[in-house]
PDB file of C-alpha atoms in Angstrom:
ATOM      1  CA  ILE W  89       4.969  -1.622  -2.392  1.00 95.00           C
ATOM      2  CA  SER W  90       3.398   0.993  -4.488  1.00 96.00           C
ATOM      3  CA  GLY W  91      -0.113   1.270  -5.525  1.00 94.00           C
ATOM      4  CA  ILE W  92      -1.067   2.704  -8.765  1.00 93.00           C
ATOM      5  CA  ASP W  93      -4.630   4.896  -8.746  1.00 90.00           C
ATOM      6  CA  THR W  94      -5.792   3.254 -12.316  1.00 92.00           C
ATOM      7  CA  TYR W  95      -7.225   0.027 -14.026  1.00 93.00           C
ATOM      8  CA  GLY W  96      -5.895  -1.936 -16.802  1.00 91.00           C
ATOM      9  CA  SER W  97      -1.973  -2.546 -17.650  1.00 90.00           C
ATOM     10  CA  ILE W  98       0.224  -2.252 -15.168  1.00 90.00           C
ATOM     11  CA  SER W  99       2.807  -0.239 -17.374  1.00 88.00           C
ATOM     12  CA  LYS W 100       0.279   2.687 -17.655  1.00 87.00           C
ATOM     13  CA  ALA W 101       1.656   5.681 -15.444  1.00 84.00           C
ATOM     14  CA  SER W 102      -0.528   6.894 -12.703  1.00 90.00           C
ATOM     15  CA  LEU W 103       0.049   8.248  -8.837  1.00 93.00           C
ATOM     16  CA  SER W 104       1.309   6.581  -6.225  1.00 93.00           C
ATOM     17  CA  ASP W 105      -1.569   6.372  -3.735  1.00 93.00           C
ATOM     18  CA  VAL W 106      -0.100   3.755  -1.959  1.00 95.00           C
ATOM     19  CA  ASN W 107       3.261   3.370  -0.114  1.00 96.00           C
ATOM     20  CA  MET W 108       3.962   1.201   1.584  1.00 95.00           C
ATOM     21  CA  ILE W 109       7.368  -0.405   3.031  1.00 96.00           C
ATOM     22  CA  ALA W 110       7.308  -4.474   4.161  1.00 95.00           C
ATOM     23  CA  THR W 111       9.857  -5.681   5.982  1.00 94.00           C
ATOM     24  CA  ILE W 112      10.234  -9.312   6.006  1.00 92.00           C
ATOM     25  CA  ASN W 113      12.203 -11.928   8.233  1.00 93.00           C
ATOM     26  CA  PRO W 114      12.046 -14.871   7.040  1.00 88.00           C
ATOM     27  CA  VAL W 115      13.783 -16.653   9.391  1.00 90.00           C
ATOM     28  CA  THR W 116      11.139 -15.505  12.659  1.00 93.00           C
ATOM     29  CA  LYS W 117       8.246 -15.012  10.533  1.00 93.00           C
ATOM     30  CA  GLN W 118       8.098 -11.220  11.417  1.00 95.00           C
ATOM     31  CA  ILE W 119       6.846  -8.798   9.100  1.00 94.00           C
ATOM     32  CA  LEU W 120       6.672  -4.752   9.753  1.00 95.00           C
ATOM     33  CA  LEU W 121       4.261  -3.128   7.519  1.00 95.00           C
ATOM     34  CA  THR W 122       5.203   0.753   7.567  1.00 95.00           C
ATOM     35  CA  SER W 123       2.857   3.361   5.436  1.00 95.00           C
ATOM     36  CA  VAL W 124       4.419   6.753   4.250  1.00 96.00           C
ATOM     37  CA  PRO W 125       1.244   8.835   3.515  1.00 95.00           C
ATOM     38  CA  ARG W 126       0.519   9.854  -0.507  1.00 95.00           C
ATOM     39  CA  ASP W 127       0.602  13.736   0.440  1.00 96.00           C
ATOM     40  CA  TYR W 128       3.633  13.649   2.465  1.00 97.00           C
ATOM     41  CA  TYR W 129       5.539  17.173   1.361  1.00 98.00           C
ATOM     42  CA  ILE W 130       9.144  15.926   0.455  1.00 98.00           C
ATOM     43  CA  PRO W 131      12.383  16.517  -1.443  1.00 97.00           C
ATOM     44  CA  ILE W 132      11.833  14.292  -4.780  1.00 98.00           C
ATOM     45  CA  ALA W 133      14.379  12.151  -6.285  1.00 97.00           C
ATOM     46  CA  GLY W 134      15.902  13.838  -9.013  1.00 95.00           C
ATOM     47  CA  THR W 135      14.302  17.421  -8.568  1.00 96.00           C
ATOM     48  CA  SER W 136      15.377  20.496  -6.726  1.00 94.00           C
ATOM     49  CA  GLY W 137      12.526  20.969  -4.475  1.00 96.00           C
ATOM     50  CA  LYS W 138       9.492  18.778  -3.067  1.00 98.00           C
ATOM     51  CA  ASP W 139       6.251  17.853  -3.727  1.00 98.00           C
ATOM     52  CA  LYS W 140       3.791  15.228  -2.644  1.00 98.00           C
ATOM     53  CA  LEU W 141       4.986  11.995  -2.594  1.00 98.00           C
ATOM     54  CA  THR W 142       2.618  10.552  -4.539  1.00 97.00           C
ATOM     55  CA  HIS W 143       3.495  12.917  -7.242  1.00 97.00           C
ATOM     56  CA  SER W 144       7.076  10.923  -7.661  1.00 97.00           C
ATOM     57  CA  ALA W 145       5.254   8.310  -9.512  1.00 95.00           C
ATOM     58  CA  LYS W 146       5.231  10.675 -12.670  1.00 93.00           C
ATOM     59  CA  LYS W 147       8.970   9.988 -12.788  1.00 95.00           C
ATOM     60  CA  GLY W 148       8.833   6.389 -12.140  1.00 94.00           C
ATOM     61  CA  ILE W 149       9.012   3.419  -9.384  1.00 95.00           C
ATOM     62  CA  SER W 150      12.532   3.810  -9.169  1.00 96.00           C
ATOM     63  CA  CYS W 151      12.223   7.483  -8.146  1.00 96.00           C
ATOM     64  CA  THR W 152       9.308   7.171  -5.554  1.00 97.00           C
ATOM     65  CA  MET W 153      11.864   3.952  -3.727  1.00 97.00           C
ATOM     66  CA  GLU W 154      14.927   6.776  -3.776  1.00 97.00           C
ATOM     67  CA  THR W 155      12.312   9.039  -2.696  1.00 97.00           C
ATOM     68  CA  ILE W 156      11.694   7.626   0.478  1.00 97.00           C
ATOM     69  CA  GLU W 157      15.178   5.953   1.116  1.00 96.00           C
ATOM     70  CA  ASN W 158      15.821   9.436   1.477  1.00 96.00           C
ATOM     71  CA  LEU W 159      13.158  10.263   3.853  1.00 95.00           C
ATOM     72  CA  LEU W 160      13.679   7.689   5.675  1.00 94.00           C
ATOM     73  CA  ASN W 161      17.744   8.127   6.102  1.00 94.00           C
ATOM     74  CA  THR W 162      17.349  11.474   6.915  1.00 90.00           C
ATOM     75  CA  TYR W 163      15.703  10.588  10.449  1.00 84.00           C
ATOM     76  CA  ASN W 164      17.807   6.776  10.514  1.00 80.00           C
ATOM     77  CA  THR W 165      20.648   6.605  13.076  1.00 76.00           C
ATOM     78  CA  GLY W 166      21.500   3.632  12.556  1.00 80.00           C
ATOM     79  CA  SER W 167      22.678   1.221   9.050  1.00 81.00           C
ATOM     80  CA  THR W 168      21.647   3.699   5.736  1.00 89.00           C
ATOM     81  CA  ILE W 169      17.853   2.345   4.567  1.00 91.00           C
ATOM     82  CA  LYS W 170      18.164   0.140   0.991  1.00 93.00           C
ATOM     83  CA  PHE W 171      15.398  -1.527  -0.849  1.00 96.00           C
ATOM     84  CA  ASN W 172      16.054  -4.535  -2.014  1.00 95.00           C
ATOM     85  CA  TYR W 173      12.717  -5.304  -3.947  1.00 97.00           C
ATOM     86  CA  TYR W 174       9.566  -3.234  -5.114  1.00 97.00           C
ATOM     87  CA  VAL W 175       5.816  -4.657  -5.751  1.00 95.00           C
ATOM     88  CA  LYS W 176       3.624  -2.215  -7.823  1.00 95.00           C
ATOM     89  CA  MET W 177       0.144  -3.008  -8.220  1.00 94.00           C
ATOM     90  CA  ASN W 178      -2.944  -1.250  -9.396  1.00 93.00           C
ATOM     91  CA  TYR W 179      -6.712  -1.669  -9.244  1.00 94.00           C
ATOM     92  CA  THR W 180      -6.970  -4.235 -11.257  1.00 94.00           C
ATOM     93  CA  SER W 181      -3.951  -6.105 -10.192  1.00 92.00           C
ATOM     94  CA  PHE W 182      -5.466  -5.955  -6.164  1.00 93.00           C
ATOM     95  CA  MET W 183      -8.641  -7.245  -7.136  1.00 95.00           C
ATOM     96  CA  LYS W 184      -7.088 -10.220  -9.046  1.00 93.00           C
ATOM     97  CA  VAL W 185      -5.522 -11.290  -5.841  1.00 92.00           C
ATOM     98  CA  VAL W 186      -8.897 -11.410  -3.947  1.00 94.00           C
ATOM     99  CA  ASP W 187     -10.616 -13.135  -6.353  1.00 93.00           C
ATOM    100  CA  ALA W 188      -7.786 -15.821  -6.561  1.00 91.00           C
ATOM    101  CA  LEU W 189      -8.250 -16.402  -2.747  1.00 92.00           C
ATOM    102  CA  GLY W 190     -11.621 -16.435  -3.136  1.00 93.00           C
ATOM    103  CA  GLY W 191     -12.204 -12.926  -1.224  1.00 95.00           C
ATOM    104  CA  VAL W 192     -10.657 -11.999   1.846  1.00 96.00           C
ATOM    105  CA  THR W 193     -11.914 -11.226   5.524  1.00 96.00           C
ATOM    106  CA  ILE W 194     -11.204  -8.345   7.263  1.00 96.00           C
ATOM    107  CA  ASN W 195     -11.804  -6.902  11.276  1.00 93.00           C
ATOM    108  CA  ASN W 196     -13.520  -3.177  11.197  1.00 94.00           C
ATOM    109  CA  PRO W 197     -12.304  -1.702  14.735  1.00 91.00           C
ATOM    110  CA  TYR W 198     -14.335   1.059  13.266  1.00 89.00           C
ATOM    111  CA  GLY W 199     -18.169   1.845  13.783  1.00 91.00           C
ATOM    112  CA  GLU W 200     -20.160   0.374  10.610  1.00 95.00           C
ATOM    113  CA  PHE W 201     -20.220   2.688   7.494  1.00 96.00           C
ATOM    114  CA  THR W 202     -21.182   2.361   3.108  1.00 96.00           C
ATOM    115  CA  THR W 203     -18.311   2.994   0.840  1.00 96.00           C
ATOM    116  CA  ARG W 204     -18.779   5.895  -1.189  1.00 95.00           C
ATOM    117  CA  ILE W 205     -17.626   3.495  -4.246  1.00 95.00           C
ATOM    118  CA  GLY W 206     -20.280   0.880  -4.516  1.00 96.00           C
ATOM    119  CA  PHE W 207     -21.864   1.961  -1.656  1.00 96.00           C
ATOM    120  CA  PHE W 208     -20.812  -1.848  -0.124  1.00 97.00           C
ATOM    121  CA  LYS W 209     -21.846  -1.523   3.248  1.00 97.00           C
ATOM    122  CA  ILE W 210     -18.770  -2.661   6.009  1.00 97.00           C
ATOM    123  CA  LYS W 211     -19.835  -3.324   9.356  1.00 96.00           C
ATOM    124  CA  LYS W 212     -18.297  -3.506  13.102  1.00 96.00           C
ATOM    125  CA  GLY W 213     -16.024  -6.442  12.955  1.00 96.00           C
ATOM    126  CA  LYS W 214     -15.722  -9.023  10.397  1.00 96.00           C
ATOM    127  CA  ASN W 215     -16.231  -8.464   7.241  1.00 97.00           C
ATOM    128  CA  THR W 216     -16.181 -11.452   4.003  1.00 97.00           C
ATOM    129  CA  LEU W 217     -15.349  -9.291   1.301  1.00 97.00           C
ATOM    130  CA  THR W 218     -15.097 -10.193  -2.709  1.00 97.00           C
ATOM    131  CA  ALA W 219     -12.288  -7.995  -4.633  1.00 96.00           C
ATOM    132  CA  LYS W 220     -14.713  -5.366  -5.402  1.00 97.00           C
ATOM    133  CA  GLN W 221     -15.772  -4.378  -2.120  1.00 97.00           C
ATOM    134  CA  ALA W 222     -12.196  -5.028  -1.009  1.00 97.00           C
ATOM    135  CA  LEU W 223     -11.045  -2.270  -3.065  1.00 97.00           C
ATOM    136  CA  ALA W 224     -13.864   0.033  -2.024  1.00 97.00           C
ATOM    137  CA  PHE W 225     -12.739  -0.528   1.190  1.00 97.00           C
ATOM    138  CA  VAL W 226      -8.962   0.284   1.127  1.00 96.00           C
ATOM    139  CA  ARG W 227     -10.111   3.529  -1.325  1.00 95.00           C
ATOM    140  CA  GLU W 228     -12.672   4.245   1.524  1.00 95.00           C
ATOM    141  CA  ARG W 229     -11.476   8.140   3.277  1.00 92.00           C
ATOM    142  CA  HIS W 230     -14.972   9.953   3.071  1.00 91.00           C
ATOM    143  CA  SER W 231     -16.544   8.017   6.160  1.00 93.00           C
ATOM    144  CA  PHE W 232     -13.919   8.799   8.512  1.00 93.00           C
ATOM    145  CA  ALA W 233     -12.496  12.143  10.097  1.00 89.00           C
ATOM    146  CA  ASP W 234      -9.583  10.868   9.993  1.00 89.00           C
ATOM    147  CA  GLY W 235      -9.587  10.328   6.286  1.00 87.00           C
ATOM    148  CA  ASP W 236      -6.595   9.291   4.870  1.00 86.00           C
ATOM    149  CA  ARG W 237      -5.176   8.654   8.303  1.00 90.00           C
ATOM    150  CA  VAL W 238      -7.856   6.044   8.261  1.00 92.00           C
ATOM    151  CA  ARG W 239      -7.821   5.052   4.779  1.00 92.00           C
ATOM    152  CA  VAL W 240      -4.055   4.002   5.256  1.00 92.00           C
ATOM    153  CA  GLN W 241      -5.051   1.869   8.594  1.00 92.00           C
ATOM    154  CA  ASN W 242      -7.211  -0.313   6.553  1.00 94.00           C
ATOM    155  CA  GLN W 243      -4.803  -0.878   3.727  1.00 94.00           C
ATOM    156  CA  GLN W 244      -2.784  -2.455   6.192  1.00 92.00           C
ATOM    157  CA  LEU W 245      -5.234  -4.446   7.822  1.00 94.00           C
ATOM    158  CA  MET W 246      -6.076  -5.838   4.144  1.00 94.00           C
ATOM    159  CA  ILE W 247      -2.538  -6.594   3.925  1.00 93.00           C
ATOM    160  CA  LYS W 248      -2.912  -8.592   6.888  1.00 92.00           C
ATOM    161  CA  ALA W 249      -5.768 -10.473   5.690  1.00 93.00           C
ATOM    162  CA  VAL W 250      -4.160 -11.002   2.584  1.00 92.00           C
ATOM    163  CA  MET W 251      -1.528 -12.614   4.179  1.00 88.00           C
ATOM    164  CA  LYS W 252      -3.513 -14.754   6.785  1.00 89.00           C
ATOM    165  CA  LYS W 253      -5.499 -15.972   3.719  1.00 91.00           C
ATOM    166  CA  MET W 254      -2.413 -17.274   1.748  1.00 87.00           C
ATOM    167  CA  THR W 255      -0.864 -18.918   4.489  1.00 84.00           C
ATOM    168  CA  SER W 256      -4.042 -20.987   5.498  1.00 85.00           C
ATOM    169  CA  ALA W 257      -4.694 -24.108   5.450  1.00 81.00           C
ATOM    170  CA  SER W 258      -7.267 -24.103   2.810  1.00 82.00           C
ATOM    171  CA  SER W 259      -4.902 -21.161   0.387  1.00 85.00           C
ATOM    172  CA  ILE W 260      -1.172 -22.818   1.022  1.00 81.00           C
ATOM    173  CA  THR W 261      -1.727 -25.896  -1.524  1.00 80.00           C
ATOM    174  CA  LYS W 262      -2.867 -23.276  -4.232  1.00 82.00           C
ATOM    175  CA  LEU W 263       0.213 -20.686  -3.718  1.00 84.00           C
ATOM    176  CA  ASN W 264       1.740 -21.212  -7.073  1.00 82.00           C
ATOM    177  CA  SER W 265      -1.633 -21.381  -9.204  1.00 82.00           C
ATOM    178  CA  ILE W 266      -2.508 -17.753  -7.318  1.00 83.00           C
ATOM    179  CA  PHE W 267       0.870 -17.057  -8.561  1.00 83.00           C
ATOM    180  CA  ASN W 268       0.485 -17.383 -12.000  1.00 82.00           C
ATOM    181  CA  ALA W 269      -2.682 -15.821 -11.607  1.00 80.00           C
ATOM    182  CA  VAL W 270      -1.657 -12.190 -10.749  1.00 84.00           C
ATOM    183  CA  SER W 271       1.670 -12.398 -11.565  1.00 84.00           C
ATOM    184  CA  ALA W 272       1.017 -10.530 -15.589  1.00 83.00           C
ATOM    185  CA  SER W 273      -0.371  -7.570 -13.398  1.00 86.00           C
ATOM    186  CA  VAL W 274       1.916  -7.456 -10.988  1.00 91.00           C
ATOM    187  CA  GLU W 275       5.057  -4.986 -11.497  1.00 93.00           C
ATOM    188  CA  THR W 276       8.465  -6.284  -9.431  1.00 95.00           C
ATOM    189  CA  ASN W 277      12.241  -6.508  -9.273  1.00 95.00           C
ATOM    190  CA  MET W 278      11.887 -10.115  -7.986  1.00 94.00           C
ATOM    191  CA  SER W 279      12.898 -12.650  -9.914  1.00 92.00           C
ATOM    192  CA  SER W 280      10.372 -16.113 -10.503  1.00 87.00           C
ATOM    193  CA  SER W 281      12.685 -17.969  -8.928  1.00 89.00           C
ATOM    194  CA  GLU W 282      13.212 -15.879  -6.013  1.00 91.00           C
ATOM    195  CA  ILE W 283       9.315 -15.733  -5.850  1.00 88.00           C
ATOM    196  CA  ARG W 284       8.857 -19.590  -5.872  1.00 86.00           C
ATOM    197  CA  SER W 285      11.242 -19.773  -3.014  1.00 89.00           C
ATOM    198  CA  LEU W 286       9.388 -17.813  -0.692  1.00 86.00           C
ATOM    199  CA  ILE W 287       6.135 -19.600  -1.906  1.00 85.00           C
ATOM    200  CA  ASN W 288       7.586 -23.378  -1.454  1.00 87.00           C
ATOM    201  CA  MET W 289       9.485 -22.218   2.472  1.00 87.00           C
ATOM    202  CA  GLU W 290       5.740 -21.148   3.500  1.00 86.00           C
ATOM    203  CA  ILE W 291       4.147 -24.709   1.574  1.00 85.00           C
ATOM    204  CA  ASP W 292       7.569 -26.988   3.675  1.00 88.00           C
ATOM    205  CA  ASP W 293       6.961 -25.002   7.002  1.00 86.00           C
ATOM    206  CA  MET W 294       3.140 -23.684   7.035  1.00 84.00           C
ATOM    207  CA  ALA W 295       4.502 -20.864   9.052  1.00 83.00           C
ATOM    208  CA  THR W 296       2.332 -18.464  10.999  1.00 86.00           C
ATOM    209  CA  TRP W 297       3.700 -14.634  10.521  1.00 90.00           C
ATOM    210  CA  ASP W 298       3.745 -12.105  13.140  1.00 93.00           C
ATOM    211  CA  ILE W 299       2.598  -9.204  11.363  1.00 93.00           C
ATOM    212  CA  GLN W 300       2.958  -5.908  13.066  1.00 94.00           C
ATOM    213  CA  SER W 301       2.233  -2.274  11.346  1.00 93.00           C
ATOM    214  CA  TYR W 302       3.287   1.012  11.785  1.00 94.00           C
ATOM    215  CA  HIS W 303       2.128   4.514   9.752  1.00 92.00           C
ATOM    216  CA  LEU W 304       3.935   7.836   9.425  1.00 95.00           C
ATOM    217  CA  ASP W 305       1.744  10.839  10.052  1.00 94.00           C
ATOM    218  CA  GLY W 306       2.146  14.696   9.979  1.00 95.00           C
ATOM    219  CA  ASN W 307       0.524  18.048  10.674  1.00 96.00           C
ATOM    220  CA  ASN W 308      -1.936  19.358   8.101  1.00 95.00           C
ATOM    221  CA  ALA W 309      -0.582  22.163   5.521  1.00 97.00           C
ATOM    222  CA  ARG W 310      -1.259  24.216   2.553  1.00 97.00           C
ATOM    223  CA  VAL W 311       1.527  25.147   0.197  1.00 97.00           C
ATOM    224  CA  LYS W 312       1.822  26.967  -3.422  1.00 97.00           C
ATOM    225  CA  GLN W 313       5.486  25.174  -4.634  1.00 96.00           C
ATOM    226  CA  PHE W 314       5.572  22.154  -6.272  1.00 97.00           C
ATOM    227  CA  SER W 315       8.447  20.517  -8.177  1.00 97.00           C
ATOM    228  CA  LEU W 316       6.379  18.199 -10.151  1.00 96.00           C
ATOM    229  CA  ILE W 317       3.405  19.876 -11.028  1.00 96.00           C
ATOM    230  CA  THR W 318       2.132  23.569 -11.735  1.00 95.00           C
ATOM    231  CA  ASN W 319      -0.132  24.463  -9.559  1.00 95.00           C
ATOM    232  CA  THR W 320      -2.802  27.194 -10.280  1.00 95.00           C
ATOM    233  CA  ASN W 321      -4.518  27.394  -7.136  1.00 96.00           C
ATOM    234  CA  PRO W 322      -3.670  30.838  -5.399  1.00 95.00           C
ATOM    235  CA  ASN W 323      -4.166  28.915  -1.630  1.00 96.00           C
ATOM    236  CA  GLY W 324      -2.070  26.229  -2.771  1.00 97.00           C
ATOM    237  CA  LEU W 325      -2.640  23.068  -2.570  1.00 97.00           C
ATOM    238  CA  TYR W 326      -3.044  20.404   0.816  1.00 96.00           C
ATOM    239  CA  VAL W 327       0.167  18.520   1.453  1.00 97.00           C
ATOM    240  CA  MET W 328       1.079  16.887   4.957  1.00 96.00           C
ATOM    241  CA  GLN W 329       4.461  17.619   6.258  1.00 97.00           C
ATOM    242  CA  PRO W 330       6.031  14.968   8.370  1.00 94.00           C
TER     243      PRO W 330
END
């Protein structure tokens, strides 16, 4: 799942600020969400050097996918990891999803804070959010000492909230209309028939999904050499070393 930091057309080139792997088992009804930090300083596929993962979007979604595959396979001792599908969304498509669901409810485990975008107050515990509030929530990092690390966890909370709302009794019969509402603003290599097959499966069995989440971490650093951008800061730029 690639989330790019722009409004409007999904074809508009931008940075990949959200990089999340969804491993789905439709038989056991389990989903594992694994977030990869946007600032990971790693070898970029098709280049001769390292850069931030977020900059891989400059070379397209296929570059981002291959870069993450290479990263995981460097440390993986089992079978080779290869992504079957991708979904690319931006701010506009995310808000369309939340609008189509009639809002979402998240459970904020942190203390009360106010988002820097929109100045929405998020209380501790349950919050029912509109599309604009939901976007502000998943973009917020300045309210937390651990910044982007907490933001990544909040993005996973949001995915769980969206999945819970989609599979609720009130939404399950609307999945086809939800798909139609957002399909033009989401880019994916899944065919319409594959997506509708998943929707029909969910409508048929009304399953409750077990969603687990994990996020990769690293050490803060500053570096000067990048393969996709030109650095003019003599002190280097912030990155995260895996």
